[in-house]
Amino acid sequence: MSMLELRTVTAGYGQFTALWDVSLAVERGEAVAVVGPNGAGKTTLLRVISGVIPPRHGDLVFEGASLAGRPAHEVVAHGIAHVPEGRRLFPKLTVAENLKMGAFLPRARKAYRESLERVSALFPALAERQKQRAGSLSGGEQQMLAIGRALMSRPQLILFDEPSMGLAPVMVLRLFDLIRRVREEGYTMLIVEQNVRQVLKLVDRAYLLEVGRVRMEGRAAELSEQDFVRKAYVGL
Amino acid sequence: MTVTPARAAGAVLLALIALAPLVPMAGMKQYVLHVVIQIFVWSFIGQAWSLMGRFGLVSLGHGAFLGVGAYAVVLLWNFYGLTPWVGGAAAIALSVVVALVVAYPCSRFGIIGHYFALVTLAVGEVVRLLIIAERDWTGGSLGVTLKAASDASLVAMQYADKRVWYYAGLGLWLFGLWVWARLDRSMARAAMEAIGEDETAAACVGVRVTRFKLRITVLSAALTALGGIAYAQYITYVNPETLAGIGVSLRIVFAVVLGGMYSLLGPTVGTALTIALSEWLRIVFGVKFIGMAETIYGLLLVIFIIFLPAGIYGSLAALVRRRRPAPVPATA
Amino acid sequence: MIDPIFLVEAAVNGIMLGGVLALLALGLNLIFGVLDIVWIAYVDLVMVAMYAVYFLVMVYGWPIWLGGLGGVVVGVALGILVHLLIITPILDSPPVNQLLATGGLLFFLQSIATFLWSTDHKSVRVSLPSIELGGIFVSYPRLIAFVLSILVMVGLYLFLTRTFIGTAIRAVSQDRGAMALMGASPQKIYVVTSAVGGAMAGVAAALLSIQYSVHPYFGAAFGPITFMICVLGGLGNMVGAFIASFVMSEIIAIGGVVWSTEMGYVIAFALFIVMMFARPGGILAKRQ
């Protein structure tokens, strides 16, 4: 059984439908990417999974439990952490306080010290800036903090929403290194990303989303070999 | 202008309202007229408030304009014997100055929403407290009585006969409706223009919107002051609690929101209901249970706001619109 | 010319009053920051809690400290009730409806207090002397109120910075949605915030009880100044609200001695209006 499974999910905002019958699965230990052009419904997909918006049809199953329509805070409690688009840090809180908020769940709160040590080991730069306000960090450090904050909830699955957005090209490469380090820790992850070339190097499998539908899916290596994908997204 | 059932009903209703003072009502007449005059005047004030309110300019300090208008006209008459016709003009001018002093920086510095509400609330309190502080002139919190003219006259704008005030109030109310409707039409046009313009022109439209808001604030303040003048002349007594400060400001807003601030008759419906309600509660409870009438009034207000967020008239209008099979094209 | 000693005495009294005003401003600020709703009736909750203190102490004969605690409990209960009954249904309503719903509560509380307890001023009598310090008289209850309010504020500060839920309250005021992604139920945080806000109202009620008599229009007297302080200090800015409280209370106290109490308030409000124009960035920065 897959860890996360979306079965023919349709969702949108008001009259507008952003996702049509999307089916998708993530296996335990796997890293999966969802790629596609702007407006393909990638962010909507993550919002459905993390409970920010409910699906209109279809089901969302995580570890055997249906999460469709559950509010965001309950989804987190099931073990899905979300690194949101634009990071959404608490700018006036310190780095340490942001990490603390990541461990807000009772289960995570008990393991707070231990999680903090793990995150600090993974991102030493954050450990040095404990007392600094999140809003005063550089873009790369903020992304690091957003990831660290997600790890603090001790998730089984991490969702990344456009992690490279707004970063300078040099920083993008470093960011993917960071994510790779998280990956090596054994976390399962689902990444929505526009930087197709970089993300396909990182993940096992990928889905190509276009105008709200799954256009293609396959192993990352195979997908990046497809002429169609190369021309349209990888820019080779 | 075609005759529709709605227009015909409106005309009949208007004729009935106009003829009401001629109907014999025995001893009740004075009281009924009094209540209806109050409804006219406060509906007018509510309409003046809603000019701003519907634009998102939620003022909690309209008591300031009421107070400035009412006190200026009364004090000018009492101390200088200045006719309310001139004193009224001065009072309106003064309230316009107050409005500009507040509204210009507000629109200039982008003070909106809660902040706008709190700034205007402060303005209302400043006026109320100034009235109390200047007690040598204003009688402080005890209020001041309008000096009676030697006889009922147009110059003094004083009439013992309630029928005169009834028609004056009716005129005022109709004037308020007219202003509301006219502005509504020009507002629709402004909105159309804004949409019609391309994006590069948005900045220009933005500037125009700011100026438009400023104009609306001035208009609203002037009309509110006019309402205050009319009320003071009719009641012949002014008091800082009933004409300035947070209490009366909230009452105005309540009535309008209760009726629905986005529709022509909303302020009137809301005002009529709140006045009728408080009069009725006062009759029911009399002097036996002091505070009971107001308690129920407050409770009902909270309940109405929670359950009828679009206002009574607004909710009903929406309901009627939904029932109607074919949508009637908008007149604007 | 006014004897300078009166001015100094007024200034000292201003500081004392500032402590209690700061409690109110912080409580309101907290709710405002988290829920984005102004509780117009906030100080009217204080009024009700003051009646509770009065009845517990003067009618049921509880010792003053226990009666004060009773007032705090009443404050907490009121905060939670107001949130559940009035605020929860209108969380997504337009701001004007939110203002009016709590404004209606203001009318309701004022008039039910009039109905139940009449408009008589009721005071908790504490026979404590004034202290003389170099020719300046400071009333003992005021001094106690000041010291306690400072202590409670320190407690609030520790709660908001040292605990998970307190930090979460600050976090929610910066980004509501992101806090839900951390696994915090917004509703739960709102209730805790309202309870803490109610507790601040209750503490203020207990401390005001020993200095002022209570009447149904008590809220109208202290309400507007509390909103002004709250906005003047800046949203979510504890230090700002704290300083603004003392600035405003000094103006009121000294203005009251030099001119009249009303003029003191007029100057304070006028200053508020001018400050809103002069420093909107500091106050509005978060909104835009």
Coordinates of C-alpha atoms in Angstrom, one line a residue, chain B residues 125-246:
Chain B
E125 CA -15.0 61.5 21.6
V126 CA -13.0 64.7 21.2
V127 CA -16.1 66.6 20.2
R128 CA -18.1 65.1 23.0
L129 CA -15.4 65.9 25.6
L130 CA -14.9 69.4 24.3
I131 CA -18.6 70.1 24.7
I132 CA -18.4 68.9 28.2
A133 CA -15.2 70.7 29.0
E134 CA -16.5 74.1 27.6
R135 CA -19.4 73.9 30.1
D136 CA -19.6 77.7 30.5
W137 CA -20.9 77.9 27.0
T138 CA -22.4 74.5 26.4
G139 CA -23.9 73.6 29.8
G140 CA -21.5 70.7 30.0
S141 CA -23.1 67.3 30.3
L142 CA -26.4 68.8 31.3
G143 CA -26.9 70.1 27.8
V144 CA -28.4 73.4 26.7
T145 CA -31.9 74.4 25.8
L146 CA -32.5 76.4 22.7
K147 CA -33.8 79.9 23.6
A148 CA -37.4 80.1 22.6
A149 CA -38.2 82.7 20.0
S150 CA -40.9 85.3 20.9
D151 CA -43.2 83.5 18.5
A152 CA -43.2 80.6 16.1
S153 CA -41.4 81.8 13.0
L154 CA -39.4 80.9 10.0
V155 CA -36.5 83.1 11.0
A156 CA -36.0 81.3 14.3
M157 CA -36.9 77.9 12.7
Q158 CA -39.0 77.1 15.7
Y159 CA -42.5 75.7 15.5
A160 CA -44.6 74.2 18.2
D161 CA -46.9 72.6 15.6
K162 CA -45.6 69.1 15.0
R163 CA -47.1 69.0 11.5
V164 CA -44.6 71.6 10.3
W165 CA -41.8 69.4 11.5
Y166 CA -43.4 66.4 10.0
Y167 CA -43.3 67.9 6.5
A168 CA -39.9 69.4 7.1
G169 CA -38.7 65.9 8.2
L170 CA -40.3 64.3 5.2
G171 CA -38.6 66.8 2.9
L172 CA -35.3 66.1 4.5
W173 CA -35.7 62.4 4.2
L174 CA -36.6 62.6 0.5
F175 CA -33.7 64.9 0.0
G176 CA -31.5 62.2 1.6
L177 CA -32.9 59.5 -0.7
W178 CA -32.3 61.7 -3.7
V179 CA -28.7 62.4 -2.8
W180 CA -28.2 58.7 -2.1
A181 CA -29.6 57.6 -5.5
R182 CA -27.7 60.3 -7.4
L183 CA -24.5 59.3 -5.9
D184 CA -25.2 55.7 -6.5
R185 CA -25.6 56.4 -10.2
S186 CA -22.4 58.4 -10.4
M187 CA -20.6 55.8 -8.4
A188 CA -21.6 53.1 -10.8
R189 CA -20.3 55.2 -13.6
A190 CA -17.0 55.8 -11.8
A191 CA -16.7 52.1 -11.3
M192 CA -17.4 51.4 -14.9
E193 CA -14.7 53.9 -16.0
A194 CA -12.2 52.3 -13.7
I195 CA -12.8 48.9 -15.1
G196 CA -12.8 50.3 -18.7
E197 CA -9.4 51.9 -18.3
D198 CA -6.3 49.9 -19.0
E199 CA -3.8 49.0 -16.3
T200 CA -1.4 51.9 -17.0
A201 CA -4.2 54.3 -16.2
A202 CA -4.9 52.5 -12.9
A203 CA -2.8 55.0 -11.0
C204 CA -4.8 57.9 -12.3
V205 CA -8.0 56.1 -11.4
G206 CA -6.5 55.5 -7.9
V207 CA -6.0 59.2 -7.5
R208 CA -9.6 59.9 -8.6
V209 CA -10.9 57.3 -6.1
T210 CA -9.0 59.0 -3.3
R211 CA -10.5 62.4 -4.2
F212 CA -13.9 60.7 -4.6
K213 CA -13.7 59.3 -1.1
L214 CA -12.7 62.7 0.3
R215 CA -15.7 64.3 -1.5
I216 CA -18.0 61.6 -0.1
T217 CA -16.7 62.2 3.4
V218 CA -17.3 65.9 3.1
L219 CA -20.8 65.3 1.7
S220 CA -21.6 62.8 4.5
A221 CA -20.4 65.1 7.2
A222 CA -22.3 68.1 5.8
L223 CA -25.5 66.1 5.6
T224 CA -25.0 64.6 9.1
A225 CA -24.5 68.1 10.5
L226 CA -27.7 69.2 8.7
G227 CA -29.5 66.3 10.4
G228 CA -28.1 67.4 13.7
I229 CA -29.3 71.0 13.1
A230 CA -32.8 69.7 12.2
Y231 CA -32.9 67.5 15.3
A232 CA -31.7 70.3 17.6
Q233 CA -34.3 72.8 16.2
Y234 CA -37.0 70.2 16.6
I235 CA -36.2 69.0 20.1
T236 CA -34.9 72.5 21.1
Y237 CA -32.5 70.8 23.5
V238 CA -29.0 69.5 22.9
N239 CA -27.0 67.2 25.1
P240 CA -23.5 65.8 24.5
E241 CA -24.6 62.2 25.1
T242 CA -27.4 62.2 22.6
L243 CA -25.6 64.2 19.9
A244 CA -21.9 63.4 20.2
G245 CA -19.5 60.6 21.2
I246 CA -19.4 56.9 20.8

